[in-house]
Short mmCIF file of C-alpha atoms (C1' of nucleotides) in Angstrom, two decimals:
data_model
loop_
_atom_site.label_atom_id
_atom_site.label_comp_id
_atom_site.label_asym_id
_atom_site.label_seq_id
_atom_site.Cartn_x
_atom_site.Cartn_y
_atom_site.Cartn_z
CA MET A 122 134.07 167.87 117.42
CA THR A 123 133.62 170.80 115.71
CA THR A 124 136.19 173.17 113.77
CA PHE A 125 135.44 176.50 111.94
CA ALA A 126 137.73 179.01 110.24
CA LEU A 127 136.15 183.16 109.72
CA CYS A 128 137.22 184.13 106.89
CA ASP A 129 136.73 188.14 106.81
CA CYS A 130 138.10 190.35 104.41
CA ASN A 131 140.09 193.16 105.31
CA SER A 132 138.20 196.82 104.56
CA PHE A 133 135.95 195.01 101.88
CA TYR A 134 134.63 197.90 99.79
CA VAL A 135 137.92 199.90 100.12
CA SER A 136 139.90 197.01 98.80
CA CYS A 137 137.24 196.72 96.28
CA GLU A 138 137.95 200.19 95.04
CA ARG A 139 142.03 199.27 95.45
CA LEU A 140 141.46 196.38 92.77
CA PHE A 141 140.75 198.42 90.15
CA ARG A 142 143.17 201.54 91.40
CA PRO A 143 146.41 200.43 92.53
CA ASP A 144 147.11 204.14 92.18
CA LEU A 145 145.42 204.12 95.91
CA HIS A 146 147.20 201.16 98.06
CA GLY A 147 148.91 202.81 100.81
CA LYS A 148 146.83 206.06 100.70
CA PRO A 149 143.79 207.64 102.68
CA VAL A 150 140.55 205.79 101.17
CA ILE A 151 136.64 205.67 102.02
CA VAL A 152 133.46 204.10 101.12
CA GLY A 153 130.71 206.20 101.93
CA SER A 154 127.15 204.88 102.52
CA ASN A 155 124.03 205.53 100.26
CA ASN A 156 123.52 209.06 99.67
CA ASP A 157 126.94 209.44 100.40
CA GLY A 158 125.94 209.94 104.25
CA CYS A 159 128.52 208.63 105.92
CA ALA A 160 131.49 206.47 105.83
CA VAL A 161 130.41 202.48 106.01
CA ALA A 162 134.94 201.20 104.86
CA ARG A 163 138.27 202.92 105.53
CA SER A 164 141.43 201.48 104.54
CA PRO A 165 143.54 201.82 107.62
CA GLU A 166 145.53 204.48 106.76
CA ALA A 167 142.16 206.01 106.56
CA LYS A 168 141.78 204.07 110.32
CA ALA A 169 144.63 205.71 111.36
CA LEU A 170 143.31 209.72 110.48
CA GLY A 171 140.59 209.41 112.81
CA ILE A 172 137.73 208.29 111.01
CA LYS A 173 135.56 206.32 112.42
CA MET A 174 133.14 203.71 111.56
CA GLY A 175 129.73 205.66 110.31
CA GLU A 176 131.38 209.07 111.00
CA PRO A 177 129.18 211.59 109.04
CA ILE A 178 130.79 212.74 105.87
CA PHE A 179 130.65 215.77 106.43
CA LYS A 180 131.51 216.58 109.39
CA ILE A 181 135.07 215.20 108.78
CA LYS A 182 135.31 217.00 105.15
CA ASP A 183 138.76 219.57 106.79
CA ILE A 184 140.20 215.95 107.61
CA ILE A 185 139.32 215.07 103.62
CA LYS A 186 141.05 217.43 102.52
CA ARG A 187 143.72 218.05 104.56
CA TYR A 188 144.96 214.48 104.05
CA GLY A 189 143.84 214.20 100.61
CA VAL A 190 141.09 210.94 101.13
CA THR A 191 139.57 209.33 98.39
CA VAL A 192 136.12 209.17 99.13
CA PHE A 193 134.27 206.75 96.28
CA SER A 194 130.34 206.15 97.36
CA SER A 195 128.98 202.85 97.20
CA ASN A 196 129.10 200.43 94.22
CA TYR A 197 127.37 197.25 95.40
CA THR A 198 126.74 196.06 92.57
CA LEU A 199 130.80 196.10 92.16
CA TYR A 200 131.47 194.58 95.16
CA ALA A 201 128.48 192.25 95.26
CA ALA A 202 130.32 189.99 92.28
CA ILE A 203 133.91 190.23 94.05
CA SER A 204 132.38 188.68 96.76
CA HIS A 205 131.09 185.94 94.55
CA ARG A 206 134.84 185.39 93.58
CA VAL A 207 135.97 185.40 96.94
CA MET A 208 133.25 183.21 98.05
CA SER A 209 133.72 180.83 95.65
CA THR A 210 137.80 180.55 96.24
CA LEU A 211 136.70 179.80 99.04
CA GLU A 212 134.44 177.18 98.55
CA GLN A 213 138.02 175.25 97.49
CA PHE A 214 138.55 174.63 101.20
CA SER A 215 135.66 173.39 102.80
CA PRO A 216 132.88 171.08 101.90
CA ALA A 217 130.08 173.11 103.91
CA VAL A 218 130.33 177.32 103.66
CA GLU A 219 128.03 179.80 105.38
CA VAL A 220 128.08 183.15 103.58
CA TYR A 221 126.98 185.48 106.61
CA SER A 222 127.81 188.47 105.40
CA ILE A 223 128.90 190.43 101.59
CA ASP A 224 132.37 189.84 103.16
CA GLU A 225 132.86 187.24 105.76
CA ALA A 226 132.14 183.78 105.71
CA PHE A 227 132.56 180.68 107.80
CA LEU A 228 133.66 177.33 106.79
CA ASP A 229 133.31 173.93 108.66
CA LEU A 230 136.72 172.49 109.34
CA SER A 231 135.22 169.48 111.20
CA HIS A 232 136.97 167.00 108.89
CA LEU A 233 140.55 168.21 109.70
CA ALA A 234 140.16 168.69 113.00
CA PHE A 235 142.45 165.61 113.62
CA ILE A 236 144.91 167.84 112.43
CA ASP A 237 147.42 168.94 115.49
CA SER A 238 147.44 173.06 113.86
CA LEU A 239 145.86 173.93 111.03
CA LYS A 240 147.56 177.42 111.03
CA ASN A 241 148.81 176.45 107.78
CA TYR A 242 146.09 175.76 105.87
CA GLY A 243 144.85 179.16 106.90
CA PHE A 244 147.56 180.46 105.35
CA GLU A 245 146.60 178.49 101.77
CA ILE A 246 143.38 179.98 102.00
CA LYS A 247 144.54 183.39 102.68
CA SER A 248 147.24 183.31 100.21
CA LYS A 249 144.85 181.95 97.35
CA VAL A 250 142.47 184.69 97.54
CA ALA A 251 144.98 187.17 97.38
CA LYS A 252 146.51 185.85 93.70
CA GLU A 253 142.90 184.91 92.47
CA CYS A 254 141.13 187.64 93.91
CA GLY A 255 143.10 190.06 95.18
CA ILE A 256 141.39 190.38 98.10
CA PRO A 257 143.09 190.58 101.35
CA ILE A 258 141.32 188.52 103.82
CA CYS A 259 141.93 187.47 107.94
CA ILE A 260 141.37 184.57 109.17
CA GLY A 261 140.10 183.52 112.86
CA ILE A 262 140.19 178.89 113.20
CA ALA A 263 138.15 177.29 116.17
CA GLU A 264 135.88 175.10 118.05
CA THR A 265 133.49 177.68 118.13
CA LYS A 266 131.46 180.45 115.91
CA THR A 267 132.02 182.87 118.36
CA LEU A 268 135.67 181.85 119.17
CA ALA A 269 136.82 181.81 115.55
CA LYS A 270 135.03 186.42 115.39
CA LEU A 271 137.51 186.54 118.46
CA ALA A 272 140.11 184.94 116.86
CA ASN A 273 139.38 186.67 113.33
CA HIS A 274 139.48 189.89 115.70
CA ALA A 275 142.85 189.54 117.09
CA ALA A 276 144.28 188.24 113.42
CA LYS A 277 143.05 191.42 112.15
CA GLN A 278 144.44 193.90 115.38
CA TYR A 279 148.09 192.30 115.51
CA PRO A 280 150.10 191.83 112.33
CA LYS A 281 152.18 190.05 113.50
CA THR A 282 150.40 187.27 113.40
CA GLY A 283 149.98 187.42 109.82
CA GLY A 284 146.16 187.40 109.32
CA VAL A 285 145.76 184.09 111.19
CA VAL A 286 144.79 183.28 113.93
CA GLU A 287 144.07 179.22 115.76
CA ILE A 288 142.39 178.45 119.08
CA ASN A 289 143.85 175.44 119.81
CA SER A 290 145.14 175.10 123.30
CA GLU A 291 143.32 175.96 126.35
CA LYS A 292 146.05 178.24 126.66
CA ILE A 293 145.81 180.93 124.17
CA ARG A 294 142.14 180.17 123.98
CA GLU A 295 142.63 181.64 128.14
CA ARG A 296 145.52 184.11 126.65
CA LEU A 297 142.93 186.06 123.86
CA LEU A 298 140.23 186.32 126.17
CA LYS A 299 141.64 187.72 128.78
CA CYS A 300 143.15 191.20 125.96
CA MET A 301 139.82 191.28 124.31
CA PRO A 302 137.54 193.48 125.75
CA ILE A 303 133.59 192.31 126.01
CA ASP A 304 132.52 195.05 123.35
CA GLU A 305 134.51 193.07 120.61
CA VAL A 306 132.70 189.37 122.25
CA TRP A 307 130.05 189.04 119.32
CA GLY A 308 126.88 189.33 120.50
CA VAL A 309 127.15 191.87 122.84
CA GLY A 310 126.76 195.19 121.49
CA ARG A 311 126.76 199.10 122.84
CA LYS A 312 123.74 198.22 125.90
CA LEU A 313 125.61 195.15 127.15
CA THR A 314 128.92 196.60 127.15
CA LYS A 315 127.70 199.24 129.31
CA LYS A 316 125.48 197.03 131.64
CA LEU A 317 128.26 194.14 131.65
CA GLN A 318 130.80 197.55 133.10
CA ALA A 319 128.66 198.48 135.20
CA LEU A 320 128.83 195.06 137.04
CA GLY A 321 132.57 195.16 136.72
CA ILE A 322 133.30 192.63 133.76
CA THR A 323 135.49 194.52 131.03
CA THR A 324 137.43 191.70 129.73
CA ALA A 325 135.83 188.38 127.24
CA TYR A 326 137.51 186.16 129.79
CA GLU A 327 135.92 188.19 133.05
CA LEU A 328 132.03 187.07 130.59
CA ALA A 329 132.91 183.16 130.04
CA ASN A 330 133.66 182.90 133.57
CA LEU A 331 130.42 184.12 134.73
CA PRO A 332 128.67 181.59 136.59
CA GLU A 333 125.76 180.55 133.77
CA LYS A 334 122.95 180.76 136.62
CA TYR A 335 123.60 184.29 137.12
CA ILE A 336 123.58 184.52 133.03
CA ARG A 337 120.53 183.64 132.90
CA GLN A 338 118.43 185.60 135.93
CA GLN A 339 120.15 188.63 135.00
CA PHE A 340 120.22 188.59 131.28
CA ASN A 341 118.83 186.07 128.73
CA VAL A 342 119.82 182.95 126.33
CA VAL A 343 121.39 184.98 123.99
CA LEU A 344 124.16 186.22 126.34
CA GLU A 345 124.09 182.19 128.25
CA ARG A 346 124.54 181.36 125.03
CA THR A 347 127.87 183.23 124.06
CA VAL A 348 129.26 182.36 127.15
CA ARG A 349 128.63 178.58 126.46
CA GLU A 350 130.33 179.20 123.02
CA LEU A 351 133.60 181.25 124.72
CA ASN A 352 134.09 178.17 126.68
CA GLY A 353 134.37 175.92 124.06
CA GLU A 354 130.61 174.59 123.63
CA SER A 355 129.35 174.83 120.27
CA CYS A 356 125.66 176.14 120.43
CA ILE A 357 125.15 178.44 116.58
CA GLU A 358 125.82 176.17 113.84
CA LEU A 359 126.61 176.45 110.66
CA GLU A 360 123.98 177.67 108.23
CA GLU A 361 125.26 176.81 105.07
CA HIS A 362 121.97 177.18 102.93
CA ALA A 363 120.08 180.70 103.41
CA PRO A 364 116.39 180.28 104.53
CA ALA A 365 113.48 182.65 103.20
CA LYS A 366 113.13 185.82 104.16
CA LYS A 367 110.84 186.57 106.86
CA GLN A 368 110.53 190.23 106.26
CA ILE A 369 111.82 192.24 103.09
CA ILE A 370 112.25 196.01 103.37
CA SER A 371 113.36 197.96 100.89
CA SER A 372 113.91 201.64 102.14
CA ARG A 373 116.52 204.80 101.43
CA SER A 374 116.90 208.50 102.44
CA PHE A 375 116.21 210.86 99.61
CA SER A 376 118.51 213.11 97.91
CA LYS A 377 116.70 216.06 99.37
CA ARG A 378 113.33 217.21 101.04
CA ILE A 379 109.61 215.74 99.51
CA THR A 380 106.66 217.76 100.77
CA ASP A 381 104.76 216.37 97.84
CA GLN A 382 102.50 213.10 98.29
CA ALA A 383 103.06 212.43 94.18
CA GLU A 384 106.80 212.20 94.56
CA LEU A 385 106.19 209.86 97.80
CA ALA A 386 103.93 207.43 96.01
CA GLU A 387 106.72 207.37 93.04
CA SER A 388 109.85 207.15 95.93
CA ILE A 389 107.14 204.03 97.29
CA SER A 390 105.97 202.76 94.51
CA SER A 391 110.10 202.32 92.73
CA TYR A 392 110.49 200.26 96.72
CA MET A 393 107.58 198.25 96.67
CA SER A 394 109.28 197.10 92.84
CA ARG A 395 112.11 196.30 94.29
CA ALA A 396 111.23 194.60 97.56
CA ALA A 397 108.62 191.91 94.93
CA GLU A 398 111.16 191.78 92.61
CA LYS A 399 113.31 190.20 95.26
CA LEU A 400 110.63 188.57 97.39
CA ARG A 401 109.97 186.43 93.70
CA GLN A 402 113.81 185.50 93.65
CA GLN A 403 112.86 183.93 96.41
CA HIS A 404 109.98 182.47 94.86
CA SER A 405 107.50 183.34 97.68
CA ARG A 406 104.73 185.35 98.16
CA ALA A 407 103.60 188.21 100.86
CA GLN A 408 100.37 188.89 103.08
CA GLN A 409 101.27 191.73 104.52
CA VAL A 410 102.27 195.21 103.27
CA ASN A 411 103.69 197.95 105.88
CA VAL A 412 104.99 201.21 104.34
CA PHE A 413 106.39 204.51 106.94
CA ILE A 414 107.48 207.86 105.92
CA ARG A 415 109.68 210.21 108.35
CA THR A 416 111.04 213.68 108.61
CA SER A 417 115.03 213.48 109.74
CA PRO A 418 115.58 213.09 112.55
CA PHE A 419 118.11 215.87 112.95
CA SER A 420 116.28 218.26 111.80
CA ASP A 421 114.82 220.88 114.13
CA THR A 422 112.07 221.39 111.65
CA PRO A 423 108.65 219.98 112.75
CA GLN A 424 108.81 215.35 112.86
CA TYR A 425 106.54 213.45 111.74
CA ASN A 426 107.12 209.39 111.41
CA CYS A 427 104.59 207.07 110.72
CA GLY A 428 103.77 204.22 109.25
CA GLY A 429 100.76 202.06 108.34
CA SER A 430 99.59 198.95 106.86
CA PHE A 431 97.38 195.99 105.50
CA SER A 432 97.12 192.83 105.37
CA LEU A 433 95.57 190.91 102.21
CA PRO A 434 93.36 188.73 101.76
CA HIS A 435 95.72 186.52 99.58
CA PRO A 436 99.58 186.81 99.24
CA THR A 437 100.81 187.74 96.12
CA SER A 438 103.99 189.09 94.66
CA ASP A 439 102.32 190.82 91.86
CA THR A 440 104.54 194.39 91.95
CA ARG A 441 100.89 195.45 90.82
CA VAL A 442 98.32 194.61 93.70
CA LEU A 443 101.43 195.69 96.17
CA VAL A 444 101.80 198.65 94.47
CA HIS A 445 98.32 199.41 94.90
CA VAL A 446 97.99 198.74 98.02
CA ALA A 447 101.27 200.21 99.35
CA LYS A 448 100.24 203.97 97.67
CA GLY A 449 96.31 202.96 99.35
CA ILE A 450 98.54 202.80 103.09
CA LEU A 451 100.31 205.97 101.94
CA ASP A 452 97.40 207.85 101.51
CA THR A 453 95.99 207.28 104.94
CA ILE A 454 99.77 207.59 106.16
CA TYR A 455 100.35 211.12 104.38
CA LYS A 456 100.14 214.43 105.91
CA PRO A 457 100.84 217.81 104.17
CA GLY A 458 103.61 220.12 105.68
CA TYR A 459 106.37 218.40 106.52
CA LEU A 460 109.81 217.66 104.91
CA TYR A 461 110.89 214.65 104.44
CA ALA A 462 113.49 212.71 104.48
CA LYS A 463 113.37 209.31 104.08
CA ALA A 464 110.17 206.21 103.26
CA GLY A 465 109.88 202.65 102.91
CA VAL A 466 108.20 198.96 102.48
CA MET A 467 108.05 195.85 103.84
CA LEU A 468 107.09 193.34 103.12
CA ALA A 469 105.95 190.16 105.81
CA ASN A 470 103.95 187.29 106.70
CA ILE A 471 105.95 186.19 103.79
CA SER A 472 105.61 182.17 102.30
CA GLU A 473 106.26 179.30 100.18
CA LEU A 474 104.83 179.97 96.24
CA SER A 475 104.53 175.95 96.75
CA PHE A 476 102.24 176.45 100.25
CA ASP A 477 100.19 178.35 98.99
CA GLN A 478 96.55 177.79 100.89
CA ALA A 479 94.02 176.80 98.28
CA ASP A 480 90.73 178.96 98.08
CA LEU A 481 87.20 179.09 96.64
CA PHE A 482 87.37 182.38 96.03
CA THR A 483 90.56 182.90 94.61
CA PRO A 484 90.78 183.47 91.35
CA GLU A 485 92.92 180.64 89.91
CA ILE A 486 93.59 181.66 86.19
CA ASP A 487 94.05 185.07 87.75
CA THR A 488 96.92 184.29 89.60
CA SER A 489 99.12 181.98 87.50
CA LYS A 490 97.91 184.60 84.74
CA SER A 491 100.26 187.41 87.25
CA GLN A 492 103.00 184.61 87.81
CA GLN A 493 103.70 184.42 83.94
CA LEU A 494 103.57 188.25 83.36
CA MET A 495 105.71 188.89 86.82
CA THR A 496 107.93 185.87 85.41
CA VAL A 497 108.73 187.78 82.26
CA VAL A 498 109.23 190.98 83.45
CA ASP A 499 112.23 189.84 85.87
CA GLN A 500 113.47 187.72 83.00
CA ILE A 501 114.00 191.17 81.21
CA ASN A 502 115.15 192.84 83.73
CA ARG A 503 117.64 190.64 84.43
CA ARG A 504 119.26 190.77 81.63
CA PHE A 505 118.33 194.25 80.59
CA PRO A 506 118.16 196.34 84.33
CA LYS A 507 115.52 198.08 84.87
CA ALA A 508 114.20 197.94 81.42
CA LEU A 509 110.32 197.52 82.83
CA PHE A 510 108.64 199.67 85.34
CA LEU A 511 105.44 200.68 86.21
CA ALA A 512 104.43 204.24 85.30
CA SER A 513 103.66 204.63 88.70
CA THR A 514 107.64 204.94 89.33
CA GLY A 515 108.33 207.78 87.86
CA THR A 516 110.37 208.84 85.49
CA ASN A 517 112.21 211.74 86.99
CA GLN A 518 113.39 210.30 90.16
CA GLY A 519 114.44 213.27 91.76
CA TRP A 520 114.22 212.08 95.18
CA GLN A 521 117.22 209.59 94.26
CA MET A 522 120.07 208.78 96.43
CA ALA A 523 123.14 210.43 95.54
CA ARG A 524 126.33 209.06 94.65
CA GLN A 525 128.80 211.62 93.47
CA HIS A 526 131.92 209.13 93.57
CA LEU A 527 130.87 206.45 91.81
CA SER A 528 133.19 204.15 90.45
CA PRO A 529 132.99 202.50 87.38
CA ASN A 530 130.87 198.69 87.54
CA TYR A 531 134.31 197.18 85.81
CA MET A 532 133.44 193.93 87.12
CA THR A 533 129.67 193.86 85.46
CA ASP A 534 129.51 195.81 82.64
CA TRP A 535 132.15 194.04 80.93
CA ALA A 536 131.24 190.79 82.54
CA GLU A 537 127.52 191.27 80.86
CA ILE A 538 128.69 191.45 77.89
CA PRO A 539 128.92 187.06 77.05
CA LEU A 540 125.25 186.70 78.94
CA VAL A 541 123.75 188.97 76.03
CA ARG A 542 122.83 186.19 73.55
CA LEU A 543 119.20 183.91 73.00
"C1'" DT B 259 123.69 221.85 102.68
"C1'" DC B 260 125.26 217.35 104.68
"C1'" DT B 261 123.42 211.62 110.28
"C1'" DG B 262 123.44 204.15 105.48
"C1'" DG B 263 120.02 199.92 104.31
"C1'" DG B 264 118.49 195.34 105.82
"C1'" DG B 265 118.04 191.37 108.84
"C1'" DT B 266 116.99 187.97 113.18
"C1'" DC B 267 115.75 186.73 117.35
"C1'" DC B 268 114.09 186.74 122.31
"C1'" DT B 269 110.94 189.12 125.41
"C1'" DA B 270 106.91 191.72 127.95
"C1'" DG B 271 102.50 193.01 127.74
"C1'" DG B 272 97.72 192.84 126.08
"C1'" DA B 273 94.09 190.70 124.07
"C1'" DC B 274 91.34 186.49 124.45
"C1'" DC B 275 89.54 181.74 125.55
"C1'" DC B 276 87.98 178.74 129.38
"C1'" DT C 43 80.39 193.86 140.49
"C1'" DC C 44 83.79 191.95 142.53
"C1'" DT C 45 86.28 187.31 142.86
"C1'" DG C 46 90.73 183.52 139.99
"C1'" DG C 47 94.44 180.86 137.69
"C1'" DG C 48 96.45 179.80 133.44
"C1'" DG C 49 97.24 179.25 129.46
"C1'" DT C 50 97.61 180.37 124.21
"C1'" DC C 51 98.46 183.69 120.18
"C1'" DC C 52 100.01 188.27 118.01
"C1'" DT C 53 102.32 192.22 118.23
"C1'" DA C 54 105.94 196.20 119.78
"C1'" DG C 55 109.88 196.98 120.62
"C1'" DG C 56 113.90 196.58 121.60
"C1'" DA C 57 118.70 194.41 121.63
"C1'" DC C 58 122.20 192.28 118.64
"C1'" DC C 59 124.49 191.32 113.43
"C1'" DC C 60 126.73 192.94 109.06
#
DNA sequence: TCTGGGGTCCTAGGACCC
DNA sequence: TCTGGGGTCCTAGGACCC
């Protein structure tokens, strides 16, 4: 029998910011998305003011002003460093941990399944993370990942639980499913919610009791798996080691509208450099390059939304080659006269370095030379971020995203000091 | 003025082959 | 010119997740 614990940090980005700003405890705080566009994290006090997840910040200007809501720009470097610390702490409690996202992890507790109740173990984990990392978390424990998710949701929603909920009996499972609306179920999104509601299914309990055959006919195998999981049959395994990415995307909205192709090319070059770096980090090469540019769907100016792709004769991870190709694609899709709001690149058809097919016409010396060069560039940039870049990336970058309310990099700026040594 | 970014998986449909 | 069926592979798009 399997047992999973889902540990999920409470309002993670906000908790990170508060760690260094204890004066903000008990006060409404939100963290914005890139470009300070939407609210992507909210303190409980901010939620109580009615600020919704993903709500555009310009729309809640009044609330922010009236109630003195503190706004932070996303400081991903800071959050990643704290996340790393939380995950290391969690790893002390289980032989197998799946880091599911920046703020949550599944712990395999199957080896403890013989114990009647793991609730106290949950509280132990929770207080250790609070003590060592200063981050509040909630924990859901159950036989399947989907049930653990649901238990976690209950732990968050009902303060009386103390932040830990365990499903360890049929009675508890039933009670929990009955009070959970279907849209809280992992794997049921907006569209499915609508479709299910139209059929009169409103709770997780009703969903769990639909016949499998019916689900298969009316929906698909994915929902069927969800239903099985709700009924205690574990179908989704723990993935301890993240598999290599099959596609790598790098894109951003600009801080201002762009019309000029040269400026677009700078942004494309910059995004592609980041994507290529990620590619090399996972020891892969890509063969297909995609580029897209688009105007803002929210403005009533003329719309243009276009992408193009190119397949290379040989997979590569060389930034110079990838940038060159991407700019070639931009040539073919760019149209003057539009107010561009966003651009991006995607690398696909990704293969492992070791699976490289030797080809009679691949200039072997060149590829190993390029690899050596890229390795050196990456090494230098790891120690001195953004020290080396292609000239085509530009130095002005007036399109770079806006981050008006950025907090200092408390963790990394300090943490880097001992790393600077030969 | 101002509306995030990065992923995965599944399915339907077209192209192509025998 | 019209008539068939069955299979694979690829791609685009939709749905989901955080």
